[in-house]
Amino acid sequence: MGTATETFYSVIRRQGITRRSFHKFCSLTATSLGLGPLAASRIANALETKPRVPVIWMHGLECTCCSESFIRSAHPLVKDAVLSMISLDYDDTIMAAAGHQAEAILEETRAKHKGQYILAVEGNPPLNEGGMFCIDGGKPFVEKLKMMAEDAMAIIAWGACASWGCVQAAKPNPTQATPIDKVITNKPIIKVPGCPPIAEVMTGVVTFITTFGKLPELDRQGRPKMFYSQRIHDKCYRRPHFDAGQFVEEWDDEAARKGYCLYKMGCKGPTTYNACSTVRWNGGVSFPIQSGHGCIGCSEDGFWDKGSFYDRLTNIKQFGIEKNADQIGMAAAGAVGAAVAAHAAVTAVKRLASKREDAGHNS
Ligand code: SF4
Ligand code: SF4
């Protein structure tokens, strides 16, 4: 993997990647980050001259789906490039070293790159019983997390677990699984929620930090605006059906076969901020709604405790999410909630009226 003092460019050249491919990668990256064509040369310059950023990737209570997503980033060049771009000095899931050897690497990286490394955290620490529900390297994960956070430049909270708590924090949360920002309060933290986050969003975040040496612009909940400023609903290809009041009423009904809107089947797209409807999954092949299932809102705080995934938005308290953070988001979600309820009501009245008309014609 090379050393952290090597530049990204020298590492990929050593791996046989051509200069042409390198520039293609830079253009692709600039586009995916929404930075415009001029940013490609800035990215190229930074990657040619700056030493690679050391990254420590730690795992708390989690299922490893974020790692699975990250290493499956669609474009093979992007995946390889990002893994070359950072100096992934420690990742207890994918590194060859284990046990004392792995712990020694952790210590060494911490001492050598004090204040310079990114701490990427997947999962969260359980605080109950002194942190005994997650033991890592012989000690509670929370201790290891605090120790490594102390000398980190910034922290990436990967996924719903590190960002919000996720299913292991579901009520009554017996282990007291706690999001990273409630435990580490003196470091910049970027939340990249989702269960898991989209691979291209993860690589995009890493690329930005590596290139510009700082975190991208965040919203009030700490999420990168470039990927989390729009709702699934805003760019959903089924939206014309929503606007036309054409809803799936039962799985596998005629409306489902026609690809109508899934709102009445519990789709949480109207209150979920994520890039699924634009970036999509598996290299842009599809996303849940395209496969016929509503969004379950996996990137929103508390999605696991908000009742059935198949309840309509009007039946659950979906707007608590933004109450303490993004007022703009709250206003938008509130407006959507009202609109959704109104729209559904209007559609129901129309349906009833047309049924009555039909009944009248037939009598
Ligand atoms: S409710 Fe769901 S399926 Fe319908 S338009 Fe919005 S995001 Fe798409
Ligand atoms: S469509 Fe919704 S539930 Fe599915 S991955 Fe995206 S945010 Fe999560």
Coordinates of N, CA and C in Angstrom, one line a residue, residues 136-265:
D136 N -12.7 -4.7 22.2 CA -11.8 -4.7 21.0 C -10.4 -4.6 21.4
G137 N -9.6 -5.6 21.1 CA -8.2 -5.6 21.5 C -8.1 -5.7 23.0
G138 N -9.0 -6.3 23.7 CA -8.9 -6.5 25.1 C -9.5 -5.4 25.9
K139 N -10.0 -4.3 25.3 CA -10.6 -3.3 26.1 C -11.9 -2.8 25.5
P140 N -12.7 -2.1 26.3 CA -13.9 -1.6 25.7 C -13.7 -0.7 24.5
F141 N -14.5 -0.9 23.4 CA -14.3 -0.1 22.2 C -14.3 1.4 22.5
V142 N -15.2 1.8 23.4 CA -15.3 3.2 23.7 C -13.9 3.8 24.1
E143 N -13.1 3.1 24.9 CA -11.8 3.6 25.3 C -10.9 3.7 24.1
K144 N -10.9 2.7 23.2 CA -10.1 2.8 22.1 C -10.5 4.0 21.2
L145 N -11.8 4.2 21.1 CA -12.3 5.3 20.2 C -11.8 6.6 20.8
K146 N -12.0 6.8 22.1 CA -11.6 8.1 22.7 C -10.1 8.3 22.5
M147 N -9.3 7.2 22.7 CA -7.9 7.3 22.6 C -7.4 7.8 21.2
M148 N -8.0 7.1 20.2 CA -7.7 7.4 18.8 C -8.2 8.8 18.3
A149 N -9.4 9.1 18.9 CA -10.0 10.4 18.5 C -9.1 11.6 19.0
E150 N -8.5 11.4 20.1 CA -7.7 12.5 20.7 C -6.7 13.1 19.8
D151 N -6.0 12.3 19.0 CA -5.0 12.8 18.1 C -5.4 12.8 16.6
A152 N -6.7 12.6 16.3 CA -7.1 12.6 14.9 C -7.3 14.0 14.4
M153 N -7.2 14.2 13.1 CA -7.5 15.5 12.5 C -9.0 15.7 12.4
A154 N -9.7 14.7 12.0 CA -11.1 14.7 11.9 C -11.7 13.3 11.9
I155 N -13.0 13.2 12.1 CA -13.6 11.9 12.3 C -14.7 11.7 11.2
I156 N -14.7 10.6 10.5 CA -15.8 10.2 9.7 C -16.7 9.2 10.4
A157 N -17.9 9.5 10.6 CA -18.9 8.6 11.2 C -19.6 7.9 10.0
W158 N -19.2 6.7 9.7 CA -19.8 5.9 8.6 C -21.1 5.3 9.0
G159 N -22.1 5.5 8.2 CA -23.3 4.8 8.3 C -24.3 5.3 9.4
A160 N -25.4 4.6 9.4 CA -26.4 5.0 10.4 C -26.0 4.7 11.9
C161 N -25.1 3.6 12.0 CA -24.7 3.2 13.3 C -23.8 4.3 14.0
A162 N -22.8 4.7 13.3 CA -21.9 5.7 13.9 C -22.6 7.1 13.9
S163 N -23.5 7.4 12.9 CA -24.1 8.7 12.9 C -25.3 8.9 13.9
W164 N -26.1 7.8 13.9 CA -27.3 8.0 14.7 C -27.5 6.9 15.8
G165 N -26.9 5.7 15.7 CA -27.1 4.6 16.6 C -27.6 3.4 16.0
C166 N -28.6 3.5 15.1 CA -29.1 2.4 14.3 C -29.8 1.3 15.1
V167 N -30.0 0.1 14.5 CA -30.8 -0.9 15.1 C -30.3 -1.3 16.5
Q168 N -29.0 -1.3 16.7 CA -28.5 -1.7 18.0 C -28.8 -0.7 19.1
A169 N -29.3 0.5 18.7 CA -29.7 1.5 19.6 C -31.3 1.5 19.8
A170 N -31.9 0.5 19.1 CA -33.4 0.5 19.2 C -33.9 0.4 20.6
K171 N -35.0 1.0 20.9 CA -35.6 1.0 22.2 C -35.8 -0.4 22.7
P172 N -35.4 -0.8 23.9 CA -34.9 0.1 25.0 C -33.4 0.3 25.0
N173 N -32.8 0.0 24.0 CA -31.3 0.1 23.8 C -30.5 -0.4 25.0
P174 N -30.6 -1.7 25.3 CA -30.0 -2.3 26.5 C -28.5 -2.1 26.6
T175 N -27.8 -2.0 25.5 CA -26.4 -1.8 25.6 C -26.0 -0.4 25.7
Q176 N -27.0 0.5 25.5 CA -26.7 2.0 25.4 C -25.8 2.3 24.3
A177 N -26.1 1.7 23.1 CA -25.3 2.0 21.9 C -25.5 3.5 21.6
T178 N -24.4 4.2 21.4 CA -24.4 5.7 21.3 C -23.7 6.2 20.1
P179 N -24.3 7.2 19.4 CA -23.6 7.7 18.2 C -22.3 8.4 18.6
I180 N -21.4 8.4 17.6 CA -20.0 9.0 17.8 C -20.0 10.4 18.4
D181 N -20.8 11.3 17.8 CA -20.8 12.7 18.2 C -21.3 12.9 19.6
K182 N -21.9 11.9 20.2 CA -22.3 12.0 21.7 C -21.2 11.6 22.6
V183 N -20.2 11.0 22.0 CA -19.0 10.5 22.8 C -17.8 11.4 22.6
I184 N -17.6 11.8 21.3 CA -16.5 12.6 21.0 C -17.0 14.0 20.7
T185 N -16.7 15.0 21.5 CA -17.3 16.3 21.3 C -16.3 17.4 21.0
N186 N -15.0 17.0 20.9 CA -14.0 18.1 20.6 C -13.3 18.0 19.3
K187 N -13.9 17.2 18.3 CA -13.2 17.1 17.0 C -14.3 17.3 15.9
P188 N -13.8 17.8 14.7 CA -14.8 17.9 13.6 C -15.2 16.5 13.2
I189 N -16.5 16.3 13.1 CA -17.1 15.0 12.7 C -18.0 15.2 11.5
I190 N -17.8 14.3 10.5 CA -18.7 14.3 9.4 C -19.5 13.0 9.4
K191 N -20.8 13.2 9.3 CA -21.7 12.0 9.4 C -22.0 11.6 7.9
V192 N -21.9 10.3 7.6 CA -22.2 9.8 6.3 C -23.2 8.7 6.5
P193 N -24.5 9.1 6.8 CA -25.5 8.1 7.2 C -26.0 7.3 6.0
G194 N -26.7 6.2 6.4 CA -27.2 5.3 5.4 C -26.9 3.9 6.0
C195 N -27.7 2.9 5.5 CA -27.5 1.5 6.1 C -27.4 0.5 5.0
P196 N -26.2 0.5 4.3 CA -25.0 1.4 4.4 C -25.1 2.6 3.6
P197 N -24.1 3.5 3.7 CA -24.1 4.7 2.8 C -23.7 4.2 1.4
I198 N -24.1 4.9 0.4 CA -23.8 4.6 -1.0 C -22.3 4.6 -1.2
A199 N -21.8 3.6 -1.9 CA -20.3 3.5 -2.1 C -19.7 4.8 -2.7
E200 N -20.4 5.3 -3.7 CA -19.8 6.5 -4.4 C -19.9 7.7 -3.5
V201 N -20.8 7.7 -2.5 CA -20.9 8.8 -1.6 C -19.7 8.7 -0.6
M202 N -19.4 7.5 -0.2 CA -18.3 7.2 0.7 C -17.0 7.6 0.0
T203 N -16.8 7.1 -1.2 CA -15.5 7.5 -1.9 C -15.4 9.0 -2.2
G204 N -16.6 9.6 -2.5 CA -16.6 11.0 -2.7 C -16.2 11.8 -1.5
V205 N -16.6 11.4 -0.4 CA -16.2 12.1 0.9 C -14.7 11.9 1.1
V206 N -14.2 10.7 1.0 CA -12.8 10.5 1.2 C -12.0 11.3 0.2
T207 N -12.4 11.3 -1.0 CA -11.7 12.0 -2.1 C -11.6 13.5 -1.7
F208 N -12.8 14.1 -1.3 CA -12.8 15.5 -1.0 C -11.8 15.8 0.1
I209 N -11.9 15.0 1.2 CA -11.0 15.3 2.4 C -9.5 15.2 2.0
T210 N -9.3 14.1 1.2 CA -7.9 13.9 0.8 C -7.4 15.0 -0.1
T211 N -8.2 15.5 -1.0 CA -7.8 16.5 -2.0 C -7.7 17.8 -1.3
F212 N -8.7 18.2 -0.6 CA -8.7 19.6 -0.1 C -8.2 19.8 1.4
G213 N -7.9 18.7 2.0 CA -7.4 18.7 3.4 C -8.4 19.3 4.4
K214 N -9.7 19.2 4.1 CA -10.7 19.7 5.0 C -12.0 19.0 4.8
L215 N -12.9 19.1 5.7 CA -14.2 18.5 5.5 C -15.0 19.3 4.5
P216 N -15.9 18.6 3.7 CA -16.8 19.4 2.8 C -17.8 20.1 3.7
E217 N -18.6 21.0 3.0 CA -19.6 21.8 3.7 C -20.7 20.8 4.3
L218 N -21.0 21.0 5.6 CA -22.0 20.1 6.2 C -23.3 20.8 6.5
D219 N -24.3 20.1 6.6 CA -25.6 20.7 7.0 C -25.7 20.7 8.6
R220 N -26.8 21.1 9.1 CA -26.8 21.3 10.6 C -26.8 20.0 11.3
Q221 N -27.0 18.9 10.6 CA -26.9 17.6 11.3 C -25.5 17.0 11.1
G222 N -24.6 17.7 10.4 CA -23.3 17.2 10.2 C -23.1 16.3 9.0
R223 N -24.1 16.4 8.1 CA -23.9 15.5 6.9 C -23.4 16.4 5.7
P224 N -22.6 15.8 4.8 CA -22.1 16.6 3.7 C -23.3 17.0 2.8
K225 N -23.3 18.4 2.6 CA -24.4 18.9 1.8 C -24.4 18.4 0.4
M226 N -23.2 18.1 -0.2 CA -23.2 17.7 -1.6 C -23.9 16.4 -1.9
F227 N -24.1 15.6 -0.8 CA -24.8 14.3 -1.0 C -26.2 14.2 -0.3
Y228 N -26.4 15.1 0.7 CA -27.5 14.9 1.6 C -28.5 16.1 1.6
S229 N -28.4 17.0 0.6 CA -29.2 18.2 0.6 C -30.6 18.0 0.0
Q230 N -30.8 16.8 -0.7 CA -32.1 16.6 -1.3 C -32.7 15.3 -0.8
R231 N -34.0 15.3 -0.9 CA -34.8 14.1 -0.5 C -34.8 13.1 -1.6
I232 N -35.0 11.9 -1.3 CA -35.2 10.8 -2.3 C -36.4 11.2 -3.2
H233 N -37.4 11.8 -2.6 CA -38.6 12.2 -3.2 C -38.4 13.3 -4.3
D234 N -37.4 14.2 -4.0 CA -37.2 15.3 -5.0 C -36.7 14.8 -6.3
K235 N -36.0 13.7 -6.4 CA -35.5 13.3 -7.7 C -36.0 11.9 -8.1
C236 N -37.0 11.4 -7.4 CA -37.5 10.1 -7.6 C -38.2 10.0 -9.0
Y237 N -37.9 9.0 -9.8 CA -38.5 8.9 -11.1 C -40.0 8.5 -11.0
R238 N -40.5 8.1 -9.9 CA -41.9 7.8 -9.7 C -42.7 9.1 -9.3
R239 N -42.0 10.2 -9.2 CA -42.6 11.4 -8.7 C -43.8 11.9 -9.5
P240 N -43.7 11.8 -10.9 CA -44.9 12.2 -11.7 C -46.1 11.4 -11.2
H241 N -46.0 10.2 -10.8 CA -47.2 9.4 -10.4 C -47.7 10.0 -9.0
F242 N -46.7 10.3 -8.2 CA -47.1 11.0 -6.9 C -48.0 12.2 -7.2
D243 N -47.4 13.1 -8.1 CA -48.1 14.3 -8.4 C -49.4 14.1 -9.1
A244 N -49.5 13.0 -9.8 CA -50.8 12.7 -10.5 C -51.8 11.9 -9.6
G245 N -51.4 11.7 -8.4 CA -52.2 10.9 -7.4 C -52.4 9.5 -7.8
Q246 N -51.3 8.9 -8.5 CA -51.4 7.5 -8.9 C -50.5 6.7 -7.9
F247 N -51.2 5.9 -7.1 CA -50.5 5.2 -6.0 C -50.7 3.7 -6.1
V248 N -49.6 3.0 -5.7 CA -49.8 1.5 -5.5 C -50.6 1.4 -4.2
E249 N -51.6 0.5 -4.3 CA -52.5 0.4 -3.1 C -52.2 -1.0 -2.4
E250 N -51.8 -1.9 -3.2 CA -51.4 -3.3 -2.7 C -50.3 -3.8 -3.5
W251 N -49.4 -4.6 -2.8 CA -48.3 -5.2 -3.5 C -48.8 -6.0 -4.7
D252 N -48.2 -5.8 -5.8 CA -48.5 -6.6 -7.0 C -49.9 -6.3 -7.6
D253 N -50.5 -5.1 -7.2 CA -51.7 -4.7 -7.9 C -51.3 -4.1 -9.3
E254 N -52.3 -3.7 -10.0 CA -52.0 -3.2 -11.4 C -51.1 -2.0 -11.3
A255 N -51.4 -1.1 -10.3 CA -50.6 0.1 -10.1 C -49.1 -0.2 -9.9
A256 N -48.9 -1.3 -9.1 CA -47.5 -1.7 -8.8 C -46.9 -2.2 -10.1
R257 N -47.6 -2.9 -10.9 CA -47.0 -3.4 -12.2 C -46.8 -2.2 -13.1
K258 N -47.5 -1.1 -13.0 CA -47.3 0.0 -13.8 C -46.2 1.0 -13.3
G259 N -45.7 0.7 -12.1 CA -44.6 1.5 -11.5 C -45.1 2.8 -10.9
Y260 N -46.3 2.8 -10.3 CA -46.9 4.0 -9.7 C -46.1 4.3 -8.4
C261 N -46.5 5.4 -7.8 CA -45.8 5.8 -6.5 C -46.1 4.9 -5.4
L262 N -45.0 4.7 -4.5 CA -45.1 3.8 -3.4 C -45.4 4.4 -2.1
Y263 N -45.8 5.7 -2.1 CA -46.1 6.4 -0.9 C -47.1 5.7 0.0
K264 N -48.2 5.2 -0.5 CA -49.2 4.5 0.3 C -48.7 3.1 0.8
M265 N -47.6 2.7 0.3 CA -47.0 1.4 0.8 C -46.0 1.7 1.8

